[in-house]
Coordinates of C-alpha atoms and ligand atoms in Angstrom, one line a residue:
M10 CA 23.8 -25.3 34.0
A11 CA 24.7 -22.1 32.2
Q12 CA 21.6 -20.1 31.2
F13 CA 21.1 -19.0 27.6
Q14 CA 21.3 -15.3 26.8
S15 CA 20.8 -13.2 23.7
L16 CA 23.8 -12.2 21.7
P17 CA 25.6 -9.0 22.8
G18 CA 24.0 -5.9 21.4
F19 CA 20.8 -7.7 20.3
R20 CA 17.6 -6.5 21.9
E21 CA 14.7 -8.5 23.3
F22 CA 11.5 -6.5 23.6
Y23 CA 9.4 -7.5 26.7
P24 CA 5.8 -6.3 26.3
D25 CA 6.3 -2.8 27.9
A26 CA 9.4 -2.1 25.8
L27 CA 7.5 -3.3 22.7
A28 CA 4.6 -1.0 23.5
R29 CA 7.0 1.9 23.7
R30 CA 8.6 0.9 20.4
N31 CA 5.2 0.6 18.7
H32 CA 4.3 4.0 20.0
I33 CA 7.3 5.5 18.3
F34 CA 6.6 3.6 15.1
R35 CA 2.9 4.7 15.1
L36 CA 3.7 8.4 15.3
W37 CA 6.5 8.1 12.7
R38 CA 4.0 6.4 10.3
Q39 CA 1.5 9.2 11.0
T40 CA 4.0 11.8 10.0
A41 CA 5.2 9.9 7.0
T42 CA 1.6 9.5 5.8
A43 CA 0.9 13.2 6.5
F44 CA 3.8 14.1 4.2
G45 CA 2.5 11.8 1.4
F46 CA 5.1 9.1 1.7
Q47 CA 4.2 5.5 0.8
E48 CA 5.4 2.5 2.8
Y49 CA 7.5 -0.3 1.4
D50 CA 9.5 -3.2 2.8
A51 CA 12.5 -5.3 1.7
P52 CA 14.7 -8.3 2.5
V53 CA 16.8 -8.5 5.7
L54 CA 19.5 -10.6 4.0
E55 CA 21.2 -9.1 0.9
P56 CA 24.1 -10.0 -1.4
L57 CA 27.3 -8.8 0.3
E58 CA 28.2 -7.0 -2.9
L59 CA 25.4 -4.5 -2.4
Y60 CA 27.3 -2.9 0.5
K61 CA 30.9 -3.3 -0.8
T62 CA 32.3 0.1 -1.7
K63 CA 28.7 1.5 -2.0
S64 CA 28.2 2.2 1.7
G65 CA 31.8 3.1 2.7
E66 CA 34.6 1.6 4.8
E67 CA 33.0 2.1 8.2
I68 CA 29.8 0.2 7.5
E69 CA 31.7 -2.4 5.5
A70 CA 33.8 -3.2 8.5
Q71 CA 30.7 -3.6 10.6
L72 CA 28.8 -6.0 8.4
F73 CA 27.4 -9.3 9.7
N74 CA 28.3 -11.3 6.7
F75 CA 28.6 -15.0 5.9
T76 CA 28.5 -17.6 3.1
D77 CA 25.1 -19.2 2.7
K78 CA 24.5 -22.9 2.0
G79 CA 24.4 -22.1 -1.8
G80 CA 27.9 -20.6 -1.5
R81 CA 26.6 -17.0 -1.9
E82 CA 28.3 -14.2 0.0
V83 CA 25.5 -12.5 2.0
A84 CA 25.1 -9.8 4.7
L85 CA 22.4 -8.8 7.1
R86 CA 21.4 -5.3 6.0
P87 CA 23.3 -2.5 7.8
E88 CA 21.1 0.2 6.2
M89 CA 18.3 0.5 3.7
T90 CA 19.7 3.0 1.2
P91 CA 21.3 0.6 -1.4
T92 CA 18.3 -1.7 -1.2
V93 CA 15.7 1.0 -1.8
C94 CA 17.8 2.3 -4.7
R95 CA 17.8 -1.1 -6.3
M96 CA 14.0 -1.4 -5.8
V97 CA 13.3 2.1 -7.2
G98 CA 15.9 1.7 -10.0
A99 CA 14.4 -1.5 -11.2
K100 CA 10.9 0.0 -11.6
A101 CA 11.9 3.7 -12.1
N102 CA 9.9 4.1 -15.4
A103 CA 6.7 2.8 -13.9
L104 CA 6.7 4.8 -10.7
K105 CA 4.9 8.2 -10.5
R106 CA 7.3 11.1 -9.7
P107 CA 8.4 12.3 -7.3
I108 CA 8.8 8.9 -5.7
K109 CA 8.3 9.4 -1.9
W110 CA 8.9 6.2 0.0
Y111 CA 9.3 5.3 3.6
S112 CA 9.9 2.1 5.7
I113 CA 10.5 1.1 9.3
A114 CA 12.8 -1.8 9.6
E115 CA 15.6 -3.5 11.6
F116 CA 19.3 -3.2 10.7
Y117 CA 22.4 -4.9 11.9
R118 CA 25.9 -3.5 12.4
Y119 CA 28.7 -5.1 14.4
E120 CA 29.5 -1.9 16.3
R121 CA 31.2 -1.3 19.6
M122 CA 28.2 -1.1 22.0
Q123 CA 27.6 2.2 23.8
K124 CA 24.7 4.3 25.0
G125 CA 22.2 4.6 22.1
R126 CA 24.1 2.2 19.9
G127 CA 23.5 -1.5 19.5
R128 CA 24.2 -4.2 17.0
C129 CA 20.6 -4.3 15.9
F130 CA 18.4 -1.2 15.8
F131 CA 15.4 0.1 13.9
Q132 CA 15.3 3.0 11.5
L133 CA 12.7 5.0 9.9
N134 CA 14.0 5.6 6.3
A135 CA 12.4 8.3 4.2
D136 CA 13.6 9.0 0.7
I137 CA 12.6 11.0 -2.4
F138 CA 13.7 9.9 -5.8
G139 CA 13.4 11.9 -9.0
E140 CA 13.8 15.4 -7.7
A141 CA 17.1 17.1 -8.4
G142 CA 16.3 20.5 -6.7
I143 CA 16.3 21.6 -3.1
E144 CA 12.6 21.1 -2.9
A145 CA 13.3 17.5 -2.0
E146 CA 15.7 18.6 0.8
T147 CA 13.0 21.0 2.1
E148 CA 10.4 18.2 2.2
L149 CA 12.7 15.7 3.9
I150 CA 14.2 18.1 6.5
S151 CA 10.7 19.3 7.5
M152 CA 9.5 15.7 7.8
L153 CA 12.5 14.9 9.9
V154 CA 11.7 17.7 12.3
Q155 CA 8.0 16.7 12.5
C156 CA 9.1 13.1 13.2
M157 CA 10.4 14.6 16.5
T158 CA 8.1 17.5 17.2
G159 CA 5.2 15.0 16.8
F160 CA 6.2 13.6 20.2
G161 CA 6.3 16.9 21.9
L162 CA 10.0 17.7 21.4
A163 CA 10.8 21.3 20.7
A164 CA 13.7 23.4 19.3
E165 CA 15.2 23.5 22.8
D166 CA 15.5 19.7 22.7
F167 CA 17.1 19.0 19.3
Y168 CA 18.4 20.6 16.1
V169 CA 19.4 19.6 12.6
R170 CA 22.9 20.4 11.5
L171 CA 23.0 21.2 7.8
S172 CA 26.1 21.0 5.6
D173 CA 27.0 20.4 2.0
R174 CA 29.5 18.0 0.4
N175 CA 29.3 20.0 -2.9
L176 CA 30.3 23.2 -1.2
W177 CA 33.3 21.4 0.4
F178 CA 34.3 19.9 -3.0
Y179 CA 34.1 23.2 -4.8
Y180 CA 35.9 25.0 -2.0
L181 CA 38.7 22.5 -1.9
E182 CA 39.0 22.6 -5.7
T183 CA 39.6 26.3 -5.5
L184 CA 42.5 25.4 -3.1
G185 CA 44.0 23.2 -5.9
L186 CA 43.2 19.7 -4.5
D187 CA 42.4 16.8 -6.7
E188 CA 39.5 14.4 -6.1
A189 CA 41.5 11.8 -4.1
R190 CA 42.9 14.5 -1.8
I191 CA 39.4 16.1 -1.4
R192 CA 38.0 12.7 -0.4
A193 CA 40.8 12.3 2.2
V194 CA 40.2 15.7 3.6
L195 CA 36.4 15.0 3.9
G196 CA 37.2 11.8 5.7
A197 CA 39.2 13.8 8.2
V198 CA 36.4 16.4 8.6
D199 CA 34.0 13.5 9.3
R200 CA 36.2 12.2 12.1
F201 CA 37.5 15.5 13.4
E202 CA 34.8 16.0 16.1
K203 CA 35.6 12.5 17.5
L204 CA 39.4 12.4 17.0
G205 CA 40.7 15.9 16.8
D206 CA 44.1 16.2 15.0
D207 CA 44.3 12.4 14.7
A208 CA 41.6 12.7 12.1
F209 CA 44.2 13.8 9.6
K210 CA 46.3 10.6 10.0
G211 CA 44.5 8.9 7.0
Y212 CA 45.3 11.9 4.8
A213 CA 49.0 11.8 5.9
E214 CA 49.3 8.1 5.2
Q215 CA 48.1 8.6 1.6
F216 CA 49.6 11.9 0.7
G217 CA 52.1 12.9 3.4
E218 CA 51.5 15.4 6.2
I219 CA 48.8 17.9 5.3
P220 CA 50.3 21.3 4.6
A221 CA 49.8 23.7 7.6
D222 CA 48.1 26.4 5.6
L223 CA 45.7 23.9 4.0
K224 CA 44.9 22.4 7.4
A225 CA 44.2 25.9 8.8
K226 CA 41.8 26.6 5.9
V227 CA 40.0 23.3 6.4
L228 CA 39.6 23.8 10.2
A229 CA 38.3 27.4 9.6
F230 CA 35.8 26.1 7.0
L231 CA 34.5 23.3 9.2
A232 CA 34.0 25.8 12.0
I233 CA 31.5 27.7 10.0
K234 CA 28.1 28.0 11.8
S235 CA 26.0 30.4 9.8
L236 CA 25.2 31.5 6.2
A237 CA 26.7 34.9 7.0
E238 CA 30.0 33.4 8.0
L239 CA 30.0 31.2 5.0
E240 CA 29.4 34.2 2.7
N241 CA 32.2 36.0 4.4
V242 CA 34.7 33.2 4.0
L243 CA 33.8 32.8 0.4
A244 CA 33.7 36.5 -0.4
G245 CA 37.3 36.5 -1.6
V246 CA 37.0 33.3 -3.6
T247 CA 36.0 33.5 -7.3
S248 CA 34.2 30.4 -8.5
D249 CA 31.0 30.2 -10.5
K250 CA 30.2 26.9 -9.0
L251 CA 30.5 28.2 -5.5
A252 CA 28.4 31.3 -6.3
A253 CA 25.6 29.1 -7.8
R254 CA 25.8 26.8 -4.8
L255 CA 25.5 29.7 -2.3
A256 CA 22.3 30.7 -4.2
E257 CA 20.9 27.1 -3.5
W258 CA 21.8 27.4 0.1
R259 CA 19.9 30.7 0.4
R260 CA 16.8 29.1 -1.3
L261 CA 16.9 26.0 1.0
L262 CA 17.3 28.1 4.2
D263 CA 14.5 30.4 3.0
N264 CA 12.2 27.5 2.3
L265 CA 12.9 26.0 5.7
A266 CA 12.3 29.3 7.4
A267 CA 9.0 29.6 5.5
M268 CA 8.0 26.2 6.9
G269 CA 8.6 27.7 10.4
L270 CA 11.7 25.6 11.0
A271 CA 14.4 28.2 11.3
D272 CA 14.9 27.5 15.0
F273 CA 15.6 23.9 14.3
I274 CA 18.2 24.4 11.7
Q275 CA 21.9 25.0 12.3
V276 CA 24.3 25.6 9.4
D277 CA 27.3 23.5 10.4
L278 CA 30.0 22.6 7.9
G279 CA 31.6 20.3 10.4
V280 CA 29.1 17.6 9.2
V281 CA 30.0 15.7 6.1
R282 CA 28.7 12.2 6.8
G283 CA 30.8 9.0 6.7
L284 CA 28.8 7.1 4.2
A285 CA 30.4 7.0 0.7
Y286 CA 27.4 7.8 -1.5
Y287 CA 26.4 11.4 -0.4
T288 CA 26.8 14.0 -3.1
G289 CA 25.3 17.3 -1.9
F290 CA 23.4 18.7 1.1
V291 CA 23.9 16.5 4.2
F292 CA 22.3 16.8 7.6
E293 CA 22.3 15.2 11.0
A294 CA 19.9 15.6 14.0
F295 CA 21.3 15.9 17.5
D296 CA 20.0 16.6 21.0
R297 CA 20.8 20.1 22.1
K298 CA 22.6 19.0 25.2
G299 CA 25.0 17.0 23.1
E300 CA 24.7 14.0 25.4
L301 CA 23.6 11.5 22.9
R302 CA 24.9 10.3 19.6
A303 CA 23.2 11.3 16.4
L304 CA 19.4 10.9 16.3
A305 CA 19.2 10.9 12.5
G306 CA 21.3 11.4 9.4
G307 CA 20.8 11.8 5.7
G308 CA 21.5 13.8 2.6
R309 CA 21.5 13.8 -1.2
Y310 CA 22.9 10.8 -3.1
D311 CA 22.4 11.4 -6.8
N312 CA 24.7 8.6 -8.1
L313 CA 23.8 5.5 -6.1
V314 CA 20.9 4.3 -8.3
G315 CA 23.3 4.6 -11.3
K316 CA 26.1 2.8 -9.5
L317 CA 23.8 -0.2 -9.0
G318 CA 23.4 -0.5 -12.7
Y319 CA 20.2 1.4 -13.3
P320 CA 19.7 4.8 -15.1
D321 CA 20.7 7.6 -12.8
L322 CA 18.1 9.1 -10.6
P323 CA 18.5 11.9 -8.2
A324 CA 17.7 11.1 -4.5
V325 CA 17.6 12.5 -1.0
G326 CA 16.7 10.7 2.2
F327 CA 17.4 10.2 5.9
G328 CA 17.5 7.4 8.4
M329 CA 16.3 8.0 12.0
G330 CA 17.1 5.4 14.6
D331 CA 14.9 4.2 17.5
M332 CA 17.5 3.9 20.2
T333 CA 18.9 7.4 20.8
F334 CA 15.5 8.8 20.0
G335 CA 13.8 6.6 22.6
L336 CA 16.5 7.7 25.2
L337 CA 15.8 11.4 24.4
L338 CA 12.0 10.9 24.8
E339 CA 12.6 9.2 28.2
Q340 CA 15.0 11.9 29.3
R341 CA 12.4 14.6 28.5
G342 CA 9.5 12.7 30.1
L343 CA 7.8 12.4 26.7
M344 CA 7.2 8.7 26.7
P345 CA 3.6 8.2 27.7
D346 CA 2.4 5.2 29.6
V347 CA 1.6 2.9 26.6
S348 CA 1.5 -0.4 28.4
Q349 CA -0.7 -2.9 26.7
G350 CA -3.8 -2.8 28.9
T351 CA -7.2 -4.4 29.1
D352 CA -10.6 -2.6 28.8
I353 CA -12.7 -5.1 30.7
Y354 CA -12.1 -7.7 33.3
V355 CA -14.8 -10.4 33.6
V356 CA -15.2 -11.8 37.2
I357 CA -16.8 -15.2 37.2
G358 CA -18.7 -16.6 40.2
G359 CA -17.8 -20.3 39.7
E360 CA -17.7 -23.2 37.3
A361 CA -21.5 -23.0 36.9
E362 CA -21.4 -19.4 35.6
R363 CA -18.4 -19.9 33.3
K364 CA -20.5 -20.8 30.2
A365 CA -22.7 -17.8 30.5
A366 CA -19.6 -15.6 30.9
F367 CA -17.9 -17.1 27.8
G368 CA -20.8 -16.1 25.6
G369 CA -20.6 -12.5 26.9
I370 CA -16.8 -12.4 26.7
G371 CA -16.9 -13.7 23.1
A372 CA -19.4 -11.1 22.0
L373 CA -17.3 -8.2 23.6
R374 CA -14.1 -9.4 22.0
A375 CA -15.8 -9.7 18.6
A376 CA -16.9 -6.1 19.1
G377 CA -13.2 -5.2 19.5
F378 CA -12.9 -4.7 23.3
R379 CA -9.9 -6.0 25.1
V380 CA -11.3 -8.5 27.6
E381 CA -9.6 -10.7 30.2
Y382 CA -11.0 -13.2 32.6
P383 CA -9.4 -15.8 35.1
L384 CA -8.5 -18.9 33.2
K385 CA -9.1 -21.0 36.3
D386 CA -11.7 -20.7 39.1
V387 CA -10.3 -18.5 41.9
A388 CA -11.9 -16.6 44.8
F389 CA -13.7 -13.3 44.1
G390 CA -11.2 -11.3 46.1
K391 CA -8.3 -12.6 43.9
Q392 CA -10.3 -11.8 40.8
F393 CA -10.9 -8.2 41.8
K394 CA -7.3 -7.8 42.6
A395 CA -6.4 -9.1 39.1
A396 CA -9.0 -6.8 37.6
A397 CA -7.4 -3.8 39.3
E398 CA -3.9 -4.8 38.2
S399 CA -5.0 -5.4 34.7
G400 CA -5.6 -1.7 34.2
A401 CA -9.2 -2.5 33.0
K402 CA -11.8 0.3 33.3
L403 CA -14.7 -2.0 33.9
A404 CA -15.4 -5.2 35.6
I405 CA -18.3 -7.3 34.6
I406 CA -19.4 -9.8 37.3
Y407 CA -21.1 -13.0 36.4
G408 CA -22.5 -14.1 39.7
G409 CA -25.0 -17.0 40.3
D410 CA -27.7 -14.9 41.9
E411 CA -27.6 -12.2 39.2
L412 CA -27.6 -14.7 36.3
A413 CA -30.7 -16.3 37.8
R414 CA -32.4 -12.9 37.4
G415 CA -31.0 -12.5 33.9
V416 CA -28.6 -9.7 34.8
V417 CA -24.8 -9.1 35.5
K418 CA -23.2 -6.4 37.6
I419 CA -21.0 -3.9 35.9
R420 CA -18.5 -2.1 38.1
D421 CA -16.6 1.0 37.1
L422 CA -13.2 0.3 38.5
G423 CA -12.4 4.0 38.6
D424 CA -15.2 5.4 40.8
R425 CA -16.3 1.9 42.1
S426 CA -19.9 2.6 41.1
E427 CA -21.9 -0.6 40.3
H428 CA -25.0 -1.2 38.2
E429 CA -27.0 -4.2 37.3
V430 CA -27.5 -4.6 33.6
P431 CA -29.8 -7.1 31.8
L432 CA -27.7 -9.7 29.9
D433 CA -29.0 -8.6 26.5
Q434 CA -28.0 -4.9 27.1
V435 CA -24.3 -5.5 28.2
G436 CA -22.9 -4.9 24.7
A437 CA -24.8 -1.6 24.2
M438 CA -23.9 -0.4 27.7
V439 CA -20.2 -1.2 27.3
R440 CA -20.1 0.6 23.9
D441 CA -21.7 3.7 25.4
Y442 CA -19.2 3.7 28.2
F443 CA -16.1 3.5 26.1
A444 CA -17.5 6.0 23.5
G445 CA -18.1 8.5 26.3
P446 CA -16.2 11.7 26.8
A447 CA -12.5 11.0 27.5
E448 CA -11.4 11.8 31.0
Ligands
LIG525 P1 23.4 6.5 9.4 O1 23.8 7.9 9.9 O2 24.4 5.5 9.4 O3 22.6 6.8 8.0 O4 22.2 6.1 10.4 C1 21.1 6.9 10.6 C2 20.6 6.8 12.1 O5 20.4 5.4 12.4 C3 21.6 7.3 13.1 O6 21.6 8.7 13.2 C4 21.2 6.5 14.3 O7 20.0 7.1 14.9 C5 20.8 5.2 13.8 N1 21.9 4.2 13.9 C6 22.9 4.0 13.1 N2 23.7 3.0 13.6 C7 23.2 2.6 14.8 C8 23.5 1.6 15.8 N3 24.6 0.8 15.7 N4 22.7 1.6 16.9 C9 21.6 2.3 17.0 N5 21.2 3.3 16.1 C10 22.0 3.4 15.0 C11 22.1 5.7 7.3 O8 22.0 4.6 7.7 C12 21.7 6.2 5.9 N6 21.4 5.0 5.1 C13 20.5 7.1 6.1 C14 19.9 7.5 4.7 C15 18.7 7.2 4.2 N7 20.5 8.3 3.9 C16 19.7 8.5 2.8 N8 18.6 7.8 3.0

């Protein structure tokens, strides 16, 4: 008979894998809390409409969507941003500003499977609402960096590419392009790294072949890799909007440098982000070796709350996935042994000693220790083998002779030393042991 298997791209987490995932989530939560973000949660299933046109063509094509039994068009969430905008928009007046929220949740996209990309994945989402200035970008980009340095990764391991859709818009305006053409050019810029010249096919289909001089200017602009180069290219261009925007760039880069993050930041106008709602600064994190797909992505999206029918609210945020990030940690040897172990293994002499052992086991568990024991009577030798394999630090031995004298044996499974301890002192002795200096 055929054996059942999970759907392609859907992940099962066996205990060791779940322990690694939990380790990542725990440190992400620690960082989010350190930055003063509050955690929220939201539905997995949403009205399809929430993503139509709001998220952009790429995500729309990847939706897991269906009609529910009530005839509603629904979709598994491919991202958090539209949902969190709806939640914040609905209560915007009641929420204290700036609104700094984060969540860790699972998302679904029908993507072609490849290394670091699945059809379900987790993201940390962090977003700030109600702050129109670059102070919000400063806060989020520094949080994004700490979400990785918190695991021991350094500037040699990853970097954040920083770009700006406003700057692109203003620049292309000075070249005489209307909004539709600008959007088509940005679509090409977004795909250029992957597709090369083919990225301009979409533009050609809408507006005819892109003029050679325009294309050359676009390619030169997307190759910009520093503020100095940017200032150089724009030196001959007169535009008040561009001048004001350059001032914002300087302030943001100064802020990030003051936070000690200069080594992590790379100006890179080749990044524009595929999602439809971004309006200003955008950023993506990558591994330095360029072996993995994006680790995280985000940016400013000042119009999305308004597009969902609520009063406009400026917003910036990022999403960071668990898959590429997990691979990077493994590659760099930064995933610690986080297997779900045991503190104490209780060895039981036989059926007669079981009741006495149960009392002790219950008390230790109630005190919060992780305690295991053999569910069935087995030979001492097997029990000690199980104790060693369980990863426990201590074995407590309930033997008939000892119990008759009102004691148990406690064995340190590390140095194999053994002591007899009166039954009423086991709890105190175990507490002392585990509270002792870490090895
Ligand atoms: P995104 O760039 O689509 O942005 O995704 C952010 C991150 O989620 C990616 O960099 C990647 O780590 C992870 N990710 C995305 N798709 C997959 C996949 N199929 N498999 C594994 N990991 C994946 C957003 O989702 C925006 N909503 C982020 C945001 C929040 N913008 C503002 N606030």
